[in-house]
Amino acid sequence: MIKFFLLSLIILTSSSWAKKTGELLPEGKSEKLKDEFIKHTEKPFAYQPTDGIFWDELTQFEKKSEYVKMAEFALDQVRRFGEASDEGKEALLAFALALHHMRLFSASYHINEKLAVEKNGTFIGAFALKLISEADMADRVDRVRLESLINNNEFSGLHPEIQSFVSFYKYFYNLKFNYKKWAQINLDKVKEATFWRYKIIYLEALGQIARNHLAKGKQILLSLIKLEEVPAEIKTRANIQLARLSFEEGKLEDAFNIYSTIGRITNREKGRIELERAWTQYYLKNYSKALGILTALKTPFYSRSITPERYVLEMVIYKELCHYGAVEKAAQKFKKVFGPSLSRIKKRKPLRDDPILFSMAIVDRPLEVQANVVHFIRLEQERLIDLGFDYEGMEQIYASLKNHEKGIRERIDFQLEEKAREAANELLDIEEQISFIEYISRLDALKILEEKQEDFYRPERISHVKFNKIYWPWTGEFWIDEVDKYQTLISSRCENESNGKEGEVNFE
């Protein structure tokens, strides 16, 4: 680190001196120093410990993934040296690192936030910021608190990898207040081919789409997806946006294929994506597959992503296939699930306390991230109590987590006022759609079916002579690795006798 600071100082000083005197260092020496500086900054960040022996022993636990022992070893060092000493602060950093490995990100953040400020300009402070940046990449950080930390402090002596993270937030902070010059300075500090640079490019694509420059936005998204070095998290977000654009353009096969490649996302968002996949199958007239996806959405895994829209789609499909009894059943299910929420809306009771309306409102991405952070903070509190670390500062961590949860919850509640009203209006609109589909379905059921010229829908045929594919009947038990393969083998009842009867077995 000292070498890094000296190299920075020499280059900056020689540059300043040249401006004042018009003289330069000998060309060979200057170029050598410059090359050495560039090589240093291009290497990944490497922590230089205060107590090398302690850190070597700590990394042995880390290599074996023995993170609880790692945390206890770090706390022994804290007790030995005290929190005020450099050795003690390094031990706290080690404890935060162990918590980070255990995915207790909020507890780790509590420690790292203090160390980043108190040990600013040192390896300890830089490593603390690095851990915060990794938690942020995983969407496990309260970004309001994080933005306050970064924008209210000037962090110095950072490796370009960590400086990119800090400058990313400062860039958008300056843009927010139209400080374009300062924004550009920070943008220049966000290193190429880093997570944060790619995230800026992704957000630029969203900006182009928001301004209705769809072709340009799509081009940027495609460029991100094609680059191998782009982080998986950003590729996932780019794929989601690209699939939605393809759907809007009527490129349904492309949209479905892109949806099918989407990587790891939260259960709540995954449910929304599955519903969008079901819509693509409906418009492609793959009714069996669409109904299979809707069946999969009934799993407890997707309980947080409940939405009334899935009942609309289910009823529309059954109506098109003339399964009028199934239309009625779907309508009754809708009333059973959403009836209490509709009653609350109509009686003008507080909306934000309703769990269904809450789930519908949280579909908003920024709100969802905050809600997930609250959820994980609660889980962390339980886990920390179970672990029972012998450390005086644990009470302070518990209090910090409790206050942190309360603060985020208050912010969510404030935003939920408007979002819950929007969700309530959406639910009332869908109730009208459900009633209309139900009414039309009853009328159609009373009509004498006229002979139609179109090809009537039939599902995938089950062969009784080939055994390259096996079908298992669904009995109400869900296996998460199989839900993507569900199909409802349903035939159209709209055909007359000349076109065949329902239940007819077809051989290949």
Short mmCIF file of C-alpha atoms in Angstrom, two decimals:
data_model
loop_
_atom_site.label_atom_id
_atom_site.label_comp_id
_atom_site.label_asym_id
_atom_site.label_seq_id
_atom_site.Cartn_x
_atom_site.Cartn_y
_atom_site.Cartn_z
CA MET A 1 0.00 0.00 0.00
CA ILE A 2 2.86 2.38 0.87
CA LYS A 3 4.40 1.64 -2.53
CA PHE A 4 1.07 2.40 -4.18
CA PHE A 5 0.76 5.75 -2.40
CA LEU A 6 4.37 6.67 -3.23
CA LEU A 7 3.91 5.86 -6.91
CA SER A 8 0.75 7.96 -7.00
CA LEU A 9 2.49 10.79 -5.21
CA ILE A 10 5.57 10.69 -7.50
CA ILE A 11 3.52 10.76 -10.68
CA LEU A 12 1.23 13.53 -9.45
CA THR A 13 4.15 15.54 -8.05
CA SER A 14 6.27 15.23 -11.20
CA SER A 15 3.29 16.30 -13.29
CA SER A 16 2.67 19.34 -11.04
CA TRP A 17 6.34 20.22 -11.05
CA ALA A 18 6.47 20.08 -14.84
CA LYS A 19 3.59 22.53 -15.05
CA LYS A 20 5.37 24.98 -12.73
CA THR A 21 8.93 24.76 -14.08
CA GLY A 22 8.49 23.36 -17.56
CA GLU A 23 10.96 20.57 -16.63
CA LEU A 24 10.32 16.83 -16.78
CA LEU A 25 11.95 13.84 -15.17
CA PRO A 26 14.35 11.96 -17.44
CA GLU A 27 12.18 10.19 -20.02
CA GLY A 28 13.35 6.66 -19.25
CA LYS A 29 12.85 6.98 -15.49
CA SER A 30 9.44 8.62 -15.85
CA GLU A 31 8.20 5.93 -18.25
CA LYS A 32 9.47 3.17 -15.96
CA LEU A 33 7.59 4.59 -12.97
CA LYS A 34 4.46 5.02 -15.09
CA ASP A 35 4.62 1.43 -16.34
CA GLU A 36 5.12 0.12 -12.81
CA PHE A 37 2.13 2.14 -11.59
CA ILE A 38 -0.12 0.83 -14.40
CA LYS A 39 0.94 -2.78 -13.73
CA HIS A 40 0.15 -2.31 -10.04
CA THR A 41 -3.34 -0.93 -10.64
CA GLU A 42 -4.20 -3.63 -13.17
CA LYS A 43 -3.64 -6.39 -10.62
CA PRO A 44 -6.69 -7.49 -8.57
CA PHE A 45 -6.98 -5.92 -5.13
CA ALA A 46 -4.88 -7.83 -2.59
CA TYR A 47 -5.22 -7.14 1.14
CA GLN A 48 -1.97 -6.43 3.01
CA PRO A 49 -2.50 -7.46 6.66
CA THR A 50 -1.32 -5.60 9.75
CA ASP A 51 -0.65 -8.89 11.54
CA GLY A 52 0.53 -11.36 8.91
CA ILE A 53 0.62 -14.38 11.22
CA PHE A 54 -2.99 -13.79 12.37
CA TRP A 55 -4.22 -13.34 8.80
CA ASP A 56 -2.42 -16.47 7.57
CA GLU A 57 -4.11 -18.56 10.28
CA LEU A 58 -7.45 -16.92 9.49
CA THR A 59 -7.20 -17.83 5.80
CA GLN A 60 -6.73 -21.50 6.74
CA PHE A 61 -10.27 -21.50 8.16
CA GLU A 62 -11.45 -19.60 5.09
CA LYS A 63 -9.97 -22.16 2.68
CA LYS A 64 -11.77 -24.98 4.53
CA SER A 65 -15.04 -22.97 4.54
CA GLU A 66 -15.05 -23.17 8.36
CA TYR A 67 -16.62 -19.76 8.72
CA VAL A 68 -17.95 -20.11 12.26
CA LYS A 69 -14.47 -21.06 13.51
CA MET A 70 -13.10 -18.21 11.41
CA ALA A 71 -15.43 -15.76 13.18
CA GLU A 72 -14.55 -17.10 16.64
CA PHE A 73 -10.82 -16.90 15.86
CA ALA A 74 -11.27 -13.26 14.77
CA LEU A 75 -13.17 -12.40 17.97
CA ASP A 76 -10.37 -13.92 20.09
CA GLN A 77 -8.01 -11.45 18.40
CA VAL A 78 -10.43 -8.57 19.12
CA ARG A 79 -10.48 -9.48 22.82
CA ARG A 80 -6.68 -9.80 22.88
CA PHE A 81 -5.87 -6.39 21.38
CA GLY A 82 -9.05 -4.34 21.90
CA GLU A 83 -11.11 -2.65 19.20
CA ALA A 84 -9.16 0.63 19.30
CA SER A 85 -5.87 -0.86 18.06
CA ASP A 86 -5.00 -1.55 14.42
CA GLU A 87 -4.79 -5.25 15.22
CA GLY A 88 -8.23 -5.11 16.83
CA LYS A 89 -9.76 -3.32 13.85
CA GLU A 90 -8.19 -5.85 11.51
CA ALA A 91 -9.73 -8.60 13.63
CA LEU A 92 -13.13 -6.88 13.32
CA LEU A 93 -12.61 -6.84 9.56
CA ALA A 94 -11.89 -10.57 9.73
CA PHE A 95 -15.11 -11.09 11.72
CA ALA A 96 -17.03 -9.11 9.09
CA LEU A 97 -15.41 -11.26 6.38
CA ALA A 98 -16.57 -14.44 8.15
CA LEU A 99 -20.12 -13.04 8.44
CA HIS A 100 -19.94 -12.11 4.76
CA HIS A 101 -19.04 -15.70 3.85
CA MET A 102 -22.00 -16.90 5.94
CA ARG A 103 -24.18 -14.53 3.86
CA LEU A 104 -25.00 -12.47 6.95
CA PHE A 105 -24.53 -9.36 4.83
CA SER A 106 -26.39 -6.84 6.99
CA ALA A 107 -24.42 -7.77 10.12
CA SER A 108 -21.21 -7.61 8.09
CA TYR A 109 -22.27 -4.21 6.69
CA HIS A 110 -22.66 -2.79 10.22
CA ILE A 111 -18.96 -3.47 10.88
CA ASN A 112 -17.68 -2.59 7.41
CA GLU A 113 -19.47 0.77 7.36
CA LYS A 114 -17.59 1.87 10.50
CA LEU A 115 -14.25 0.51 9.34
CA ALA A 116 -14.56 2.18 5.92
CA VAL A 117 -14.85 5.59 7.61
CA GLU A 118 -12.52 5.10 10.59
CA LYS A 119 -9.76 3.45 8.53
CA ASN A 120 -10.19 5.52 5.38
CA GLY A 121 -7.03 5.47 3.25
CA THR A 122 -5.81 2.12 4.61
CA PHE A 123 -6.07 -1.47 3.45
CA ILE A 124 -8.56 -2.17 6.24
CA GLY A 125 -10.90 0.59 5.04
CA ALA A 126 -10.49 -0.43 1.40
CA PHE A 127 -11.25 -4.10 2.13
CA ALA A 128 -14.34 -3.06 4.12
CA LEU A 129 -15.60 -1.15 1.06
CA LYS A 130 -14.85 -4.16 -1.13
CA LEU A 131 -17.05 -6.38 1.05
CA ILE A 132 -19.83 -3.78 0.91
CA SER A 133 -19.57 -3.69 -2.89
CA GLU A 134 -19.91 -7.48 -3.10
CA ALA A 135 -23.00 -7.41 -0.89
CA ASP A 136 -24.42 -4.68 -3.12
CA MET A 137 -23.86 -6.82 -6.22
CA ALA A 138 -26.02 -9.48 -4.55
CA ASP A 139 -28.82 -6.93 -3.86
CA ARG A 140 -28.37 -7.43 -0.12
CA VAL A 141 -27.65 -3.82 0.86
CA ASP A 142 -29.94 -0.94 1.81
CA ARG A 143 -28.97 1.42 -1.01
CA VAL A 144 -30.30 4.53 0.72
CA ARG A 145 -27.89 3.92 3.59
CA LEU A 146 -25.11 2.97 1.17
CA GLU A 147 -25.54 6.14 -0.90
CA SER A 148 -25.35 8.19 2.29
CA LEU A 149 -22.09 6.46 3.27
CA ILE A 150 -20.44 7.05 -0.11
CA ASN A 151 -21.70 10.55 -0.86
CA ASN A 152 -20.97 11.92 2.62
CA ASN A 153 -17.36 10.73 2.65
CA GLU A 154 -14.28 11.19 0.48
CA PHE A 155 -12.49 7.86 0.31
CA SER A 156 -8.82 8.03 -0.66
CA GLY A 157 -6.09 5.69 -1.87
CA LEU A 158 -8.48 3.12 -3.33
CA HIS A 159 -7.54 0.38 -5.76
CA PRO A 160 -9.27 0.99 -9.16
CA GLU A 161 -11.49 -2.04 -8.55
CA ILE A 162 -12.93 -0.46 -5.38
CA GLN A 163 -12.74 3.10 -6.70
CA SER A 164 -15.05 1.99 -9.53
CA PHE A 165 -17.69 1.01 -6.97
CA VAL A 166 -17.42 4.34 -5.11
CA SER A 167 -17.34 6.41 -8.31
CA PHE A 168 -20.40 4.57 -9.68
CA TYR A 169 -22.54 6.01 -6.88
CA LYS A 170 -20.89 9.42 -6.97
CA TYR A 171 -21.48 9.56 -10.74
CA PHE A 172 -25.25 9.12 -10.36
CA TYR A 173 -25.35 11.41 -7.33
CA ASN A 174 -23.82 14.24 -9.39
CA LEU A 175 -26.08 13.51 -12.37
CA LYS A 176 -29.08 13.75 -10.06
CA PHE A 177 -28.20 17.38 -9.30
CA ASN A 178 -27.08 18.08 -12.89
CA TYR A 179 -23.41 18.47 -11.90
CA LYS A 180 -22.28 17.16 -15.28
CA LYS A 181 -18.61 18.08 -14.89
CA TRP A 182 -18.27 16.23 -11.57
CA ALA A 183 -20.33 13.36 -12.93
CA GLN A 184 -17.89 12.97 -15.84
CA ILE A 185 -14.91 13.02 -13.46
CA ASN A 186 -16.43 10.12 -11.53
CA LEU A 187 -17.47 8.27 -14.68
CA ASP A 188 -13.84 8.37 -15.83
CA LYS A 189 -12.87 6.65 -12.57
CA VAL A 190 -15.19 3.71 -13.19
CA LYS A 191 -12.81 1.19 -14.71
CA GLU A 192 -13.67 -0.51 -18.00
CA ALA A 193 -14.76 -4.17 -17.91
CA THR A 194 -15.90 -4.01 -14.27
CA PHE A 195 -19.30 -4.87 -12.82
CA TRP A 196 -19.98 -1.17 -12.23
CA ARG A 197 -19.08 -0.10 -15.76
CA TYR A 198 -21.35 -2.77 -17.22
CA LYS A 199 -24.13 -1.70 -14.86
CA ILE A 200 -23.85 1.88 -16.14
CA ILE A 201 -24.15 0.55 -19.71
CA TYR A 202 -27.22 -1.50 -18.71
CA LEU A 203 -28.85 1.54 -17.09
CA GLU A 204 -28.09 3.54 -20.23
CA ALA A 205 -30.05 0.91 -22.20
CA LEU A 206 -33.01 1.34 -19.84
CA GLY A 207 -32.78 5.10 -20.34
CA GLN A 208 -32.92 4.69 -24.11
CA ILE A 209 -35.98 2.42 -23.79
CA ALA A 210 -37.69 4.89 -21.43
CA ARG A 211 -37.13 7.63 -24.05
CA ASN A 212 -38.73 5.31 -26.63
CA HIS A 213 -35.43 4.76 -28.46
CA LEU A 214 -36.19 1.04 -28.58
CA ALA A 215 -33.75 0.05 -31.32
CA LYS A 216 -30.82 1.73 -29.58
CA GLY A 217 -31.78 0.29 -26.19
CA LYS A 218 -32.10 -3.19 -27.68
CA GLN A 219 -28.72 -2.88 -29.39
CA ILE A 220 -27.04 -2.03 -26.08
CA LEU A 221 -28.74 -4.97 -24.32
CA LEU A 222 -27.64 -7.38 -27.06
CA SER A 223 -24.04 -6.14 -26.81
CA LEU A 224 -24.05 -6.85 -23.05
CA ILE A 225 -25.47 -10.35 -23.49
CA LYS A 226 -22.91 -11.29 -26.17
CA LEU A 227 -19.86 -10.31 -24.09
CA GLU A 228 -18.60 -13.30 -22.10
CA GLU A 229 -17.00 -11.17 -19.38
CA VAL A 230 -20.26 -9.39 -18.43
CA PRO A 231 -21.32 -10.58 -14.92
CA ALA A 232 -24.21 -13.04 -14.77
CA GLU A 233 -26.37 -10.68 -12.68
CA ILE A 234 -26.26 -7.97 -15.36
CA LYS A 235 -26.81 -10.48 -18.18
CA THR A 236 -29.91 -11.73 -16.35
CA ARG A 237 -31.36 -8.24 -16.08
CA ALA A 238 -30.51 -7.53 -19.74
CA ASN A 239 -32.20 -10.77 -20.82
CA ILE A 240 -35.38 -9.89 -18.91
CA GLN A 241 -35.61 -6.52 -20.65
CA LEU A 242 -34.77 -8.03 -24.04
CA ALA A 243 -37.46 -10.71 -23.65
CA ARG A 244 -40.06 -8.05 -22.82
CA LEU A 245 -39.03 -5.96 -25.83
CA SER A 246 -39.29 -9.03 -28.08
CA PHE A 247 -42.76 -9.76 -26.69
CA GLU A 248 -43.90 -6.19 -27.39
CA GLU A 249 -42.54 -6.47 -30.94
CA GLY A 250 -44.56 -9.67 -31.48
CA LYS A 251 -41.46 -11.88 -31.66
CA LEU A 252 -43.05 -14.45 -29.39
CA GLU A 253 -40.74 -17.41 -30.05
CA ASP A 254 -37.71 -15.19 -29.41
CA ALA A 255 -39.30 -13.85 -26.22
CA PHE A 256 -40.07 -17.35 -24.89
CA ASN A 257 -36.57 -18.62 -25.67
CA ILE A 258 -34.97 -15.63 -23.94
CA TYR A 259 -37.22 -16.04 -20.89
CA SER A 260 -36.10 -19.68 -20.69
CA THR A 261 -32.42 -18.63 -20.41
CA ILE A 262 -32.91 -16.21 -17.51
CA GLY A 263 -30.63 -17.07 -14.61
CA ARG A 264 -31.04 -16.89 -10.88
CA ILE A 265 -33.57 -14.35 -9.61
CA THR A 266 -35.78 -14.01 -6.52
CA ASN A 267 -38.86 -16.22 -6.13
CA ARG A 268 -41.13 -13.19 -6.39
CA GLU A 269 -39.62 -12.01 -9.66
CA LYS A 270 -39.33 -15.57 -10.97
CA GLY A 271 -43.10 -15.95 -10.62
CA ARG A 272 -43.64 -12.80 -12.67
CA ILE A 273 -41.29 -14.08 -15.39
CA GLU A 274 -43.14 -17.43 -15.50
CA LEU A 275 -46.44 -15.61 -16.01
CA GLU A 276 -44.91 -13.66 -18.89
CA ARG A 277 -43.72 -16.97 -20.38
CA ALA A 278 -47.28 -18.30 -20.09
CA TRP A 279 -48.59 -15.30 -22.05
CA THR A 280 -46.10 -15.96 -24.86
CA GLN A 281 -47.32 -19.57 -25.06
CA TYR A 282 -50.93 -18.42 -25.14
CA TYR A 283 -50.31 -16.08 -28.09
CA LEU A 284 -48.40 -18.89 -29.82
CA LYS A 285 -51.50 -21.05 -29.23
CA ASN A 286 -49.51 -23.56 -27.17
CA TYR A 287 -52.37 -23.81 -24.68
CA SER A 288 -51.16 -27.01 -23.01
CA LYS A 289 -47.79 -25.43 -22.20
CA ALA A 290 -49.40 -22.18 -21.04
CA LEU A 291 -51.72 -24.06 -18.65
CA GLY A 292 -48.77 -26.15 -17.48
CA ILE A 293 -46.91 -22.98 -16.49
CA LEU A 294 -50.01 -21.68 -14.69
CA THR A 295 -50.20 -24.98 -12.78
CA ALA A 296 -46.54 -24.60 -11.80
CA LEU A 297 -47.32 -21.12 -10.43
CA LYS A 298 -49.56 -22.75 -7.81
CA THR A 299 -46.50 -24.16 -6.03
CA PRO A 300 -45.61 -22.69 -2.60
CA PHE A 301 -42.30 -21.65 -4.19
CA TYR A 302 -44.18 -18.93 -6.09
CA SER A 303 -46.53 -17.90 -3.27
CA ARG A 304 -44.91 -14.45 -2.96
CA SER A 305 -45.52 -13.67 -6.62
CA ILE A 306 -49.28 -14.17 -6.52
CA THR A 307 -51.11 -12.02 -9.05
CA PRO A 308 -54.74 -11.90 -10.26
CA GLU A 309 -53.56 -11.75 -13.86
CA ARG A 310 -52.88 -15.49 -13.92
CA TYR A 311 -56.60 -16.18 -13.37
CA VAL A 312 -57.50 -13.96 -16.32
CA LEU A 313 -55.14 -15.92 -18.57
CA GLU A 314 -56.43 -19.26 -17.29
CA MET A 315 -60.06 -18.25 -17.92
CA VAL A 316 -59.29 -16.88 -21.40
CA ILE A 317 -57.61 -20.16 -22.41
CA TYR A 318 -60.44 -22.33 -21.09
CA LYS A 319 -63.00 -20.10 -22.81
CA GLU A 320 -61.20 -20.33 -26.15
CA LEU A 321 -61.19 -24.12 -25.81
CA CYS A 322 -64.89 -24.09 -24.80
CA HIS A 323 -64.23 -25.63 -21.36
CA TYR A 324 -66.92 -23.49 -19.77
CA GLY A 325 -67.02 -25.41 -16.50
CA ALA A 326 -63.30 -24.79 -16.03
CA VAL A 327 -63.89 -21.07 -16.68
CA GLU A 328 -66.40 -21.02 -13.81
CA LYS A 329 -64.00 -22.88 -11.50
CA ALA A 330 -61.18 -20.43 -12.24
CA ALA A 331 -63.52 -17.51 -11.51
CA GLN A 332 -64.47 -19.08 -8.17
CA LYS A 333 -60.79 -19.57 -7.29
CA PHE A 334 -60.14 -15.91 -8.04
CA LYS A 335 -62.99 -14.83 -5.75
CA LYS A 336 -61.76 -17.11 -2.97
CA VAL A 337 -58.17 -15.85 -3.13
CA PHE A 338 -58.82 -12.15 -3.74
CA GLY A 339 -62.26 -11.76 -2.13
CA PRO A 340 -60.94 -10.53 1.26
CA SER A 341 -58.73 -7.93 -0.46
CA LEU A 342 -61.59 -6.72 -2.66
CA SER A 343 -63.79 -6.44 0.42
CA ARG A 344 -61.12 -4.35 2.19
CA ILE A 345 -60.85 -2.04 -0.83
CA LYS A 346 -64.60 -1.54 -1.10
CA LYS A 347 -64.93 -0.87 2.63
CA ARG A 348 -62.13 1.73 2.35
CA LYS A 349 -59.97 0.04 4.97
CA PRO A 350 -56.17 0.64 5.10
CA LEU A 351 -54.65 -0.99 2.04
CA ARG A 352 -50.98 -1.39 2.93
CA ASP A 353 -51.77 -3.96 5.66
CA ASP A 354 -53.33 -6.34 3.15
CA PRO A 355 -50.85 -9.17 2.28
CA ILE A 356 -52.21 -9.66 -1.26
CA LEU A 357 -51.99 -5.95 -2.12
CA PHE A 358 -48.53 -5.86 -0.53
CA SER A 359 -47.35 -8.70 -2.80
CA MET A 360 -48.81 -6.95 -5.85
CA ALA A 361 -47.19 -3.61 -4.92
CA ILE A 362 -43.78 -5.18 -4.31
CA VAL A 363 -43.58 -6.22 -7.97
CA ASP A 364 -41.97 -2.76 -8.38
CA ARG A 365 -38.24 -3.63 -8.62
CA PRO A 366 -36.77 -1.01 -6.20
CA LEU A 367 -39.45 -1.83 -3.62
CA GLU A 368 -38.83 -5.54 -4.07
CA VAL A 369 -35.11 -5.13 -3.34
CA GLN A 370 -35.90 -3.22 -0.13
CA ALA A 371 -38.49 -5.80 0.94
CA ASN A 372 -35.98 -8.59 0.35
CA VAL A 373 -33.39 -6.78 2.49
CA VAL A 374 -35.94 -6.57 5.34
CA HIS A 375 -36.68 -10.28 4.96
CA PHE A 376 -32.99 -11.21 5.10
CA ILE A 377 -32.31 -8.93 8.09
CA ARG A 378 -34.95 -10.85 10.04
CA LEU A 379 -33.37 -14.17 9.06
CA GLU A 380 -29.93 -12.86 10.02
CA GLN A 381 -31.12 -11.86 13.49
CA GLU A 382 -32.39 -15.39 14.10
CA ARG A 383 -29.18 -16.95 12.76
CA LEU A 384 -26.92 -14.73 14.88
CA ILE A 385 -28.88 -15.63 18.01
CA ASP A 386 -28.44 -19.32 17.17
CA LEU A 387 -24.70 -18.85 16.59
CA GLY A 388 -24.34 -17.04 19.95
CA PHE A 389 -20.96 -15.38 19.37
CA ASP A 390 -19.16 -14.37 22.57
CA TYR A 391 -18.56 -10.71 21.77
CA GLU A 392 -19.56 -7.57 23.67
CA GLY A 393 -20.38 -5.77 20.44
CA MET A 394 -23.09 -8.28 19.48
CA GLU A 395 -25.74 -6.28 21.35
CA GLN A 396 -24.80 -3.26 19.28
CA ILE A 397 -25.08 -5.34 16.08
CA TYR A 398 -28.51 -6.66 17.14
CA ALA A 399 -29.68 -3.10 17.87
CA SER A 400 -28.29 -1.88 14.54
CA LEU A 401 -30.10 -4.64 12.62
CA LYS A 402 -33.35 -3.90 14.45
CA ASN A 403 -33.11 -0.15 13.73
CA HIS A 404 -32.04 -0.85 10.16
CA GLU A 405 -35.06 -3.08 9.59
CA LYS A 406 -37.36 -0.48 11.13
CA GLY A 407 -35.93 2.30 8.95
CA ILE A 408 -36.35 0.36 5.71
CA ARG A 409 -39.82 -0.75 6.73
CA GLU A 410 -40.88 2.87 7.34
CA ARG A 411 -39.57 3.83 3.90
CA ILE A 412 -41.43 0.93 2.29
CA ASP A 413 -44.63 1.86 4.14
CA PHE A 414 -44.37 5.43 2.88
CA GLN A 415 -43.93 4.26 -0.72
CA LEU A 416 -46.61 1.59 -0.30
CA GLU A 417 -49.33 4.17 0.19
CA GLU A 418 -49.23 5.02 -3.51
CA LYS A 419 -48.24 1.55 -4.73
CA ALA A 420 -51.03 -0.13 -2.74
CA ARG A 421 -53.58 2.24 -4.29
CA GLU A 422 -52.27 1.32 -7.75
CA ALA A 423 -52.50 -2.39 -6.85
CA ALA A 424 -56.05 -1.89 -5.55
CA ASN A 425 -57.11 -0.19 -8.80
CA GLU A 426 -55.50 -3.00 -10.79
CA LEU A 427 -57.35 -5.62 -8.72
CA LEU A 428 -60.69 -3.84 -9.24
CA ASP A 429 -60.04 -3.70 -13.00
CA ILE A 430 -59.22 -7.41 -13.09
CA GLU A 431 -62.35 -8.20 -11.07
CA GLU A 432 -64.36 -6.55 -13.86
CA GLN A 433 -62.46 -8.55 -16.49
CA ILE A 434 -63.12 -11.78 -14.59
CA SER A 435 -66.84 -10.98 -14.35
CA PHE A 436 -67.00 -10.13 -18.06
CA ILE A 437 -65.21 -13.32 -19.15
CA GLU A 438 -67.44 -15.35 -16.83
CA TYR A 439 -70.58 -13.72 -18.29
CA ILE A 440 -69.51 -14.21 -21.93
CA SER A 441 -68.54 -17.80 -21.15
CA ARG A 442 -72.03 -18.53 -19.83
CA LEU A 443 -73.58 -17.06 -22.96
CA ASP A 444 -71.30 -19.12 -25.20
CA ALA A 445 -72.18 -22.28 -23.30
CA LEU A 446 -75.84 -21.75 -24.21
CA LYS A 447 -75.17 -21.27 -27.92
CA ILE A 448 -75.39 -24.02 -30.50
CA LEU A 449 -71.85 -24.42 -31.77
CA GLU A 450 -71.56 -23.60 -35.43
CA GLU A 451 -69.19 -25.51 -37.66
CA LYS A 452 -65.91 -23.61 -37.89
CA GLN A 453 -63.33 -23.58 -40.65
CA GLU A 454 -60.32 -23.20 -38.39
CA ASP A 455 -58.10 -26.01 -37.12
CA PHE A 456 -59.17 -26.93 -33.62
CA TYR A 457 -56.58 -27.10 -30.88
CA ARG A 458 -55.22 -30.48 -29.85
CA PRO A 459 -52.48 -31.08 -27.29
CA GLU A 460 -49.28 -33.02 -27.77
CA ARG A 461 -50.20 -36.62 -28.55
CA ILE A 462 -49.19 -39.42 -26.20
CA SER A 463 -47.91 -42.32 -28.26
CA HIS A 464 -48.76 -45.85 -27.16
CA VAL A 465 -46.12 -47.45 -29.36
CA LYS A 466 -43.08 -45.23 -28.79
CA PHE A 467 -41.30 -44.91 -25.45
CA ASN A 468 -38.79 -42.11 -26.04
CA LYS A 469 -40.87 -39.85 -23.77
CA ILE A 470 -42.67 -40.81 -20.56
CA TYR A 471 -45.64 -38.89 -19.16
CA TRP A 472 -46.41 -38.86 -15.45
CA PRO A 473 -49.78 -37.60 -14.21
CA TRP A 474 -49.61 -34.68 -11.80
CA THR A 475 -51.17 -35.60 -8.44
CA GLY A 476 -50.79 -32.28 -6.65
CA GLU A 477 -47.20 -32.84 -5.53
CA PHE A 478 -44.66 -30.30 -6.79
CA TRP A 479 -40.99 -30.90 -7.61
CA ILE A 480 -39.23 -27.63 -8.32
CA ASP A 481 -36.93 -29.13 -10.97
CA GLU A 482 -39.94 -30.44 -12.92
CA VAL A 483 -42.36 -27.49 -12.91
CA ASP A 484 -40.92 -26.15 -16.16
CA LYS A 485 -42.03 -29.36 -17.91
CA TYR A 486 -45.69 -29.27 -16.85
CA GLN A 487 -48.31 -29.47 -19.59
CA THR A 488 -52.09 -29.65 -19.39
CA LEU A 489 -53.04 -32.08 -22.17
CA ILE A 490 -56.33 -30.45 -23.06
CA SER A 491 -58.29 -30.59 -26.33
CA SER A 492 -60.73 -28.05 -27.72
CA ARG A 493 -64.42 -28.74 -27.10
CA CYS A 494 -65.45 -26.18 -29.70
CA GLU A 495 -65.40 -28.71 -32.56
CA ASN A 496 -68.44 -30.57 -33.83
CA GLU A 497 -68.70 -34.34 -34.21
CA SER A 498 -67.13 -34.36 -37.67
CA ASN A 499 -63.88 -33.09 -36.16
CA GLY A 500 -63.69 -35.74 -33.46
CA LYS A 501 -64.63 -36.06 -29.82
CA GLU A 502 -62.82 -35.04 -26.69
CA GLY A 503 -60.84 -37.88 -25.21
CA GLU A 504 -60.16 -39.43 -28.60
CA VAL A 505 -56.82 -41.29 -28.62
CA ASN A 506 -54.60 -40.49 -31.59
CA PHE A 507 -51.74 -42.78 -32.64
CA GLU A 508 -48.65 -41.62 -34.49
#
